[in-house]
Coordinates of C-alpha atoms and ligand atoms in Angstrom, one line a residue:
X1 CA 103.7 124.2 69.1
X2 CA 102.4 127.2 68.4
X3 CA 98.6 126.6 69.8
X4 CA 100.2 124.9 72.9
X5 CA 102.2 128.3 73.8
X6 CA 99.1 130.2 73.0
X7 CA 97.0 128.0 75.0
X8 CA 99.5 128.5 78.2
X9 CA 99.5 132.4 78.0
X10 CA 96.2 132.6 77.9
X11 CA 95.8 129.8 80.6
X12 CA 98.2 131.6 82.8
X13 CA 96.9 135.3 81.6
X14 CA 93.6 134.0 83.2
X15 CA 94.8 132.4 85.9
X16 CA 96.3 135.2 87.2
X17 CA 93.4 137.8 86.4
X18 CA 90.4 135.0 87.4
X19 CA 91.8 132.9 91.0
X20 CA 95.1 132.4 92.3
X21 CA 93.8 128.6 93.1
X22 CA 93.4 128.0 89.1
X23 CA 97.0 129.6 89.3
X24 CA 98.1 126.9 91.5
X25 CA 96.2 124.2 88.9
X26 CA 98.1 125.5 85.9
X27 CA 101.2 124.0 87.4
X28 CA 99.6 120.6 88.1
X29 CA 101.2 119.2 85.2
X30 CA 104.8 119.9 86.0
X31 CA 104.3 118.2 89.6
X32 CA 105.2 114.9 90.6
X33 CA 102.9 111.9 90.9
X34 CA 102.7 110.0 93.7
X35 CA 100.0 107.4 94.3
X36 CA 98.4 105.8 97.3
X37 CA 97.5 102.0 97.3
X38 CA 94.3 102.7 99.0
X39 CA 91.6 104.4 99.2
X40 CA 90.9 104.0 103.1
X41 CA 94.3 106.3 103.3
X42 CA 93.7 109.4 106.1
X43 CA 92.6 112.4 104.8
X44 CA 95.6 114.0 107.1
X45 CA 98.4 112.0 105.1
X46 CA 96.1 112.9 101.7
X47 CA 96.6 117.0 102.8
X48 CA 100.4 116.7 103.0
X49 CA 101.0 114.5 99.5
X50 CA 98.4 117.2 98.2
X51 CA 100.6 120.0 98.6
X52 CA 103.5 118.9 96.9
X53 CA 102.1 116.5 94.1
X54 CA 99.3 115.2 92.3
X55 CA 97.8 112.2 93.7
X56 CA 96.5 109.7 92.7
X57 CA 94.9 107.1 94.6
X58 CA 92.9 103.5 94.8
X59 CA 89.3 103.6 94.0
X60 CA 89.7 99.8 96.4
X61 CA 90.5 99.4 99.8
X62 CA 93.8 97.5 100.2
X63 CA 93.0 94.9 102.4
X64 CA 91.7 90.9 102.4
X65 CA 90.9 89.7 99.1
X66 CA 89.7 92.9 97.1
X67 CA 93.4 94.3 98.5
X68 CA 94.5 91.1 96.4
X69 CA 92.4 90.8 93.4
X70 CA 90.1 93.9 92.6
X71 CA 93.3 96.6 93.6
X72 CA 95.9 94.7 91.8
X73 CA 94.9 95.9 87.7
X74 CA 94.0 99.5 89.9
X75 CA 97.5 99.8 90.6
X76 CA 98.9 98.6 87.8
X77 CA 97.1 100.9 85.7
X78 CA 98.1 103.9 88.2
X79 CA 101.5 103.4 88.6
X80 CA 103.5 104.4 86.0
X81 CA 105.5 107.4 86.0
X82 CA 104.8 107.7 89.5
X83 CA 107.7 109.0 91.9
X84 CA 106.1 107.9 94.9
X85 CA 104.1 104.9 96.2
X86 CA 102.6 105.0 99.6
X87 CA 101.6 101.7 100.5
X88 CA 98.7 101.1 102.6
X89 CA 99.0 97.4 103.3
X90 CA 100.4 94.1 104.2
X91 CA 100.1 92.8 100.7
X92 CA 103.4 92.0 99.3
X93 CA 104.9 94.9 97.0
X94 CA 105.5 93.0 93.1
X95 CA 108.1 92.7 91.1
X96 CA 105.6 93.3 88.5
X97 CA 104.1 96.2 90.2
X98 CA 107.6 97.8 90.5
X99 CA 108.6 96.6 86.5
X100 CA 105.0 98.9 85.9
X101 CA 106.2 102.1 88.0
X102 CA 109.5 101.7 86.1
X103 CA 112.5 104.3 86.5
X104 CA 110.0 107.3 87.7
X105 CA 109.7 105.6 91.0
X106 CA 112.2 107.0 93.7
X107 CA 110.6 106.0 97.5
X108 CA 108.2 103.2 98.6
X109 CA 106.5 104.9 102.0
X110 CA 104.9 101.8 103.7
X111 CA 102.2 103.0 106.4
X112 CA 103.6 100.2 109.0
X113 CA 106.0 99.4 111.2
X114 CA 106.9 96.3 109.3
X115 CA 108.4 96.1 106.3
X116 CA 108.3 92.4 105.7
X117 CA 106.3 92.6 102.8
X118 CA 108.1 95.4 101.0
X119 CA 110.5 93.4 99.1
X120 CA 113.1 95.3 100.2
X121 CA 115.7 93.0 97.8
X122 CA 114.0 94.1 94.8
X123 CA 113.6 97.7 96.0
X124 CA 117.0 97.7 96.8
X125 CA 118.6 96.4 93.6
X126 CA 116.5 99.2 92.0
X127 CA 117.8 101.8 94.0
X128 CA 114.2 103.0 95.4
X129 CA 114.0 104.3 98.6
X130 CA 112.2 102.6 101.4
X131 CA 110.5 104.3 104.9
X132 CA 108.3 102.9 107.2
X133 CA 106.4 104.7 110.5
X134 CA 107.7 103.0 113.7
X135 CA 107.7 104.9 117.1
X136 CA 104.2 106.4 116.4
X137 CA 102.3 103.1 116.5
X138 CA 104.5 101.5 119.5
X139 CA 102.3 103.3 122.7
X140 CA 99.0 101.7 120.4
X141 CA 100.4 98.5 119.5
X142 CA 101.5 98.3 123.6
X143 CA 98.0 99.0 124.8
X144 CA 97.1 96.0 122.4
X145 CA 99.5 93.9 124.1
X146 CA 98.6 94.8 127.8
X147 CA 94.8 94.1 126.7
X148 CA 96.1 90.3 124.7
X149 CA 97.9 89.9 127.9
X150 CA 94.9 90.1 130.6
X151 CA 92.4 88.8 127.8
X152 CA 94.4 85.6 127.1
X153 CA 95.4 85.3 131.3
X154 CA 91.7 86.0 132.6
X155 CA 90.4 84.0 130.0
X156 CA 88.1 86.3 127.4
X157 CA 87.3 84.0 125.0
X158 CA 85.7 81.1 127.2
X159 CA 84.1 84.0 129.8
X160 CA 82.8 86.1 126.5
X161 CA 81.5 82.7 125.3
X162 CA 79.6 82.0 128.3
X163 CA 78.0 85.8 128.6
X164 CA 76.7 85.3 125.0
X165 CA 75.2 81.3 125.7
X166 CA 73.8 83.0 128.6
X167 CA 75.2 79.8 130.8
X168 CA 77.6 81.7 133.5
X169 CA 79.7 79.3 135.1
X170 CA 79.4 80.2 138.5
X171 CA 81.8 79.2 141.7
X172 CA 84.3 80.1 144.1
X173 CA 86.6 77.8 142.1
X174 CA 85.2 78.3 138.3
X175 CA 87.0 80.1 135.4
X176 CA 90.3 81.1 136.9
X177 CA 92.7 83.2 135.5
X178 CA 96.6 84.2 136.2
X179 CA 97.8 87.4 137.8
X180 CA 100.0 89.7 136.1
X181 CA 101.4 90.4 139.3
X182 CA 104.0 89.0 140.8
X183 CA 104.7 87.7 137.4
X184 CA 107.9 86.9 135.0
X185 CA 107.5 89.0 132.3
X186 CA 109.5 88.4 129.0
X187 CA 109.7 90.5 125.6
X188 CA 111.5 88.9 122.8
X189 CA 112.2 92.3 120.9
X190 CA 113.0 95.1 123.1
X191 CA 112.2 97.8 120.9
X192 CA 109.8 100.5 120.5
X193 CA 107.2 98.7 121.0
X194 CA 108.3 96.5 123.7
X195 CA 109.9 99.0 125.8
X196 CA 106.1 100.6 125.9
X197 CA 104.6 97.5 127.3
X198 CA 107.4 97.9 130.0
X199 CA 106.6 101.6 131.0
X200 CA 102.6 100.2 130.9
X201 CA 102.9 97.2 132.8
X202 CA 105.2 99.2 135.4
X203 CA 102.1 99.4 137.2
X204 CA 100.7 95.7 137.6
X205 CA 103.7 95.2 140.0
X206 CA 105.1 92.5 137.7
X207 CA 108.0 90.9 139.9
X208 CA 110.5 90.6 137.0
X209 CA 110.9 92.1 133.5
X210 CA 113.4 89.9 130.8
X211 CA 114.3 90.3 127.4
X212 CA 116.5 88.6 125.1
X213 CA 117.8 90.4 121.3
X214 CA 120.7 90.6 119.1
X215 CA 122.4 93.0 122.0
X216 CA 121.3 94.6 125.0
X217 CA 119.8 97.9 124.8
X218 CA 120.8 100.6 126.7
X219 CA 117.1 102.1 127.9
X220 CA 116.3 98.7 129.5
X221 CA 118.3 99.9 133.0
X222 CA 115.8 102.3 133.4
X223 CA 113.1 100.1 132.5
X224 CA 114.2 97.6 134.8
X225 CA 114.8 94.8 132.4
X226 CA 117.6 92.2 132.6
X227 CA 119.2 91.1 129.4
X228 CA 118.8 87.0 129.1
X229 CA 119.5 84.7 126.6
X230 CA 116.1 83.2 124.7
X231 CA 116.5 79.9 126.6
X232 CA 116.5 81.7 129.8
X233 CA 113.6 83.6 129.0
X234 CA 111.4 81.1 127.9
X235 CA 112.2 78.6 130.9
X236 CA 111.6 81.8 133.4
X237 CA 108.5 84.0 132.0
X238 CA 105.1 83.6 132.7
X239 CA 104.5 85.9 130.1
X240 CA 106.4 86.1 126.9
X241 CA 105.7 88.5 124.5
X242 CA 106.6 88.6 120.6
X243 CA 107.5 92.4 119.9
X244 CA 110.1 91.7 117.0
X245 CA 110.0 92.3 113.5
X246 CA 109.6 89.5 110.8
X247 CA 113.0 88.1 109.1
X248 CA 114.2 84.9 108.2
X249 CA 116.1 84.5 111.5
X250 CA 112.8 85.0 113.6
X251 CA 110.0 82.7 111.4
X252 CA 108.8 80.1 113.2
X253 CA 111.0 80.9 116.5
X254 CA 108.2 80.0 118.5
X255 CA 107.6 76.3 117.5
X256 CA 107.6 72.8 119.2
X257 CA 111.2 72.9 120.5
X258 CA 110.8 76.7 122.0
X259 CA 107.5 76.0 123.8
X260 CA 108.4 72.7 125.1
X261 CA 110.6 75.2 127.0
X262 CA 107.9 77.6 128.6
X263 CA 106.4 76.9 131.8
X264 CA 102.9 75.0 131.9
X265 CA 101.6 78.4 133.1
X266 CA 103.1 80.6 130.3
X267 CA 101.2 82.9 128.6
X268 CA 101.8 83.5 125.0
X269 CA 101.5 87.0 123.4
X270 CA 101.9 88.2 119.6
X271 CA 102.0 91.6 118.3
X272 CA 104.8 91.2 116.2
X273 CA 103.8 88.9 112.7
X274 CA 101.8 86.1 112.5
X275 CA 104.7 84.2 111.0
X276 CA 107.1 84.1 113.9
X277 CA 105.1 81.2 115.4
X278 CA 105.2 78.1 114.4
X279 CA 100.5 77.6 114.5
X280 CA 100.8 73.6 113.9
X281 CA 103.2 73.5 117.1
X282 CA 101.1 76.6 118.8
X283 CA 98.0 74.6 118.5
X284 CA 99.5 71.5 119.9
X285 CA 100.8 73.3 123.2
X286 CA 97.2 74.5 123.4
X287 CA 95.6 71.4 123.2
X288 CA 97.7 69.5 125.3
X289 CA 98.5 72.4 127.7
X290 CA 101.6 72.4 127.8
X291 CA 101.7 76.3 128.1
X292 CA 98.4 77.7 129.0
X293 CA 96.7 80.7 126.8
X294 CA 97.6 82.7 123.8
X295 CA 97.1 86.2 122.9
X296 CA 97.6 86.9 119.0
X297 CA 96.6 90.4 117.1
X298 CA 98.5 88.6 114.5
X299 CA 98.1 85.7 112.4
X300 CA 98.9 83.4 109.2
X301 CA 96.5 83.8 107.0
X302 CA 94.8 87.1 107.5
X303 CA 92.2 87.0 107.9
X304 CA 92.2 83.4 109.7
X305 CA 89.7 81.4 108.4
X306 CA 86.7 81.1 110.9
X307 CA 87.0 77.0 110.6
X308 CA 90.6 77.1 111.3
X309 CA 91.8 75.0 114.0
X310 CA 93.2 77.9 116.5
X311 CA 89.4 79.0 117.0
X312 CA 88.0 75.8 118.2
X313 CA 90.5 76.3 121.1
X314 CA 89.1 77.9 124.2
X315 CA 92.7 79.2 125.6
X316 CA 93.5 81.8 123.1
X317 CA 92.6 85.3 122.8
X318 CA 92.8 86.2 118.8
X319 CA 92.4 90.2 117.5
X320 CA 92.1 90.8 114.0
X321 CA 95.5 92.8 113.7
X322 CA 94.2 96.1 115.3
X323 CA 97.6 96.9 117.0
X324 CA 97.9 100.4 115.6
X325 CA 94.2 100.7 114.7
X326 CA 93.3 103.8 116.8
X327 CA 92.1 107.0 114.8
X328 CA 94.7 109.2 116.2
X329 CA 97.4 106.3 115.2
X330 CA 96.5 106.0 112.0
X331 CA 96.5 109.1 111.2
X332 CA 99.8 109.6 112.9
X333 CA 101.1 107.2 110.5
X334 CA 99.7 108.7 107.3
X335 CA 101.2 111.7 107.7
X336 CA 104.7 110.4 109.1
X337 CA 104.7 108.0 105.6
X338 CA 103.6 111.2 103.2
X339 CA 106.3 113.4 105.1
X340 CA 109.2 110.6 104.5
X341 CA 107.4 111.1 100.6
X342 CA 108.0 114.8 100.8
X343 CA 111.4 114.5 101.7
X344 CA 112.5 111.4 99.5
X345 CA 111.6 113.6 96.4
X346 CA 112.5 116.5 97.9
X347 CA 116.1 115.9 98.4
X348 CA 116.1 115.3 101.9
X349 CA 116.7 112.6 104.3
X350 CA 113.8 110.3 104.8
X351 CA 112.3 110.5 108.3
X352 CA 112.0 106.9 109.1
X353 CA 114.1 105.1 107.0
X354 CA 114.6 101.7 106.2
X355 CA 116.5 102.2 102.6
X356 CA 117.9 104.9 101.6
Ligands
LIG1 C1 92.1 122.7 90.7 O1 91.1 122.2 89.9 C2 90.1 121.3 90.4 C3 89.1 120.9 89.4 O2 89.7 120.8 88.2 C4 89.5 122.0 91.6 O3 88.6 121.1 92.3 C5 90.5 122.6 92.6 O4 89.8 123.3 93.6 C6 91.4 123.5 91.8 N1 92.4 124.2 92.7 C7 93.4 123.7 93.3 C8 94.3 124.6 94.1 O5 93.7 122.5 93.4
LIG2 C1 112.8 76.7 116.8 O1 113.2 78.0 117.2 C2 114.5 78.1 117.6 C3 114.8 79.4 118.2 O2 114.2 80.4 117.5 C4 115.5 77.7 116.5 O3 116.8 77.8 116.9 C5 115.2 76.3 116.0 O4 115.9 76.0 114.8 C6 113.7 76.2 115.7 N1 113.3 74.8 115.4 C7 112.5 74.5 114.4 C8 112.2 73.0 114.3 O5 112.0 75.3 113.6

């Protein structure tokens, strides 16, 4: 007792005589420990958790298998007595993981849009708080789905194919695509996201913009959009676009029945999760055209196996879930999930909440 109290007045004696930085260190202990699941987190996000608590963070990256395996006893290990977990992935959060953090842990930040794999139940019944970081990925995620959209109509894959084979198949007649223009156009999911592939396809002089949800929303009059049921929109778009977020009532909503009702020319396009379609039926409709390309930045598995069936078809245009991947993105997320961090242990409402 004694040594410890002599320890800290001379610790903080020379603190304050040496560097105003060791100052700052003394009080390290007394600060709140948050840690980050990665270690591919932006340094801008790193900066804000830096100046409010001690952070630890992932010697792995939290992604593919290492994400799964190598990361797992790294986290373990870190967690407990943390107040703050930023989570840098689409890895499911544990119950295990959460029995480790124990009662320390007040706010789960996940660095997505999506919050499918958060196991918000669990979080819930434990009375942690829960944020995510939409809005700032939606204009990235929408150029993804303009460039699924042309890449799936004017046929990337097979064209690509041919360019690397060095056999061009040439003719007035050869490799045709589908216009965007003069299209049906039809988002499932009229949210953030969605309503920015609106505002960016404004200008391919679509004919007709659609979109079916729980309710109407009230920016789609400016956006031009008419409120349909589902049914409707699948029989009438040319293009139909996957923009909503992954629940029990939207798994598998694109599957045999819901594609036998797309038009022969319909162009399928996912930015939402891989596990809204049905990829058994998907492949089917492929094969057989019944509906005639695909556009996915999202799949079940990821990563997709490189012998799994969905590649050996020429009529789909796959991305390895790069929706939000832009450096300025990415970095706009770090620092919106460390902010709703800062505020969850500060008192104060989250930014971007999903539980609070
Ligand atoms: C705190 O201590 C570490 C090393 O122990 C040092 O790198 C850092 O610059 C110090 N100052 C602050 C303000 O963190
Ligand atoms: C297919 O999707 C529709 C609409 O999302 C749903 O009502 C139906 O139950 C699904 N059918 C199957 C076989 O999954």
């Amino acid at each position: 007792m004694l040594r410890n109290t002599l320890c800290a007045i001379v610790a903080v004696t020379f603190a304050t005589l040496v560097s105003p930085a060791l100052a700052e260190n003394s009080t390290m202990a007394t600060k709140q420990k948050v840690l980050v699941s990665s270690n591919d987190f932006p340094e801008s996000g790193l900066e804000v958790l830096r100046k409010h608590f001690t952070v630890l963070q992932s010697r792995y990256i939290h992604f593919g298998e290492e994400g799964i395996k190598e990361n797992k006893d790294e986290l373990l290990n870190l967690i407990p007595g943390c107040a703050g977990l930023v989570w840098v992935s689409h890895h499911p959060i544990t119950k295990e993981l959460l029995d480790k953090a124990g009662p320390s842990l007040k706010v789960v930040a996940t660095a997505s849009a999506g919050y499918n794999h958060c196991n918000v139940e669990e979080l819930k019944a434990r009375g942690i708080k829960l944020s995510n970081t939409p809005n700032v990925l939606a204009p990235a995620v929408a150029e993804i789905a303009v460039g699924l959209i042309l890449g799936a109509a004017r046929r990337f894959t097979e064209n690509l194919d041919q360019v690397r084979r060095g056999e061009w198949e040439i003719g007035f007649q050869k490799v045709l695509g589908q216009d965007v223009r003069g299209s049906t156009v039809g988002i499932i999911g009229l949210g953030g996201i969605g309503q920015a592939v609106v505002k960016r396809l404004a200008g391919f002089e679509v004919s007709k913009f659609v979109y079916t949800g729980h309710r109407e929303k009230p920016e789609a009059k400016a956006l031009g959009a008419e409120f349909v049921t589902l049914d409707q929109l699948l029989t009438q778009s040319d293009f139909v676009l996957l923009a909503v977020p992954l629940t029990s009532e939207t798994k598998h909503m694109i599957n045999s029945t819901t594609l036998a009702k797309m038009k022969k020319n319909a162009i399928l396009v996912n930015v939402g999760r891989g596990d809204l379609v049905d990829q058994d039926a998907l492949y089917d409709a492929l094969k057989n055209h019944q509906i005639y390309a695909a556009g996915l930045d999202v799949t079940t598995p990821e990563p997709l196996p490189k012998d799994h069936k969905l590649l050996t078809l020429p009529n789909i245009f796959i991305l390895p879930h790069i929706g939000s991947a832009t450096v300025r993105t990415r970095s706009d997320m770090a620092v919106l999930a460390a902010d709703n961090v800062v505020n969850a242990l500060s008192g104060k409402p989250l930014v971007t909440p999903v539980l609070e």
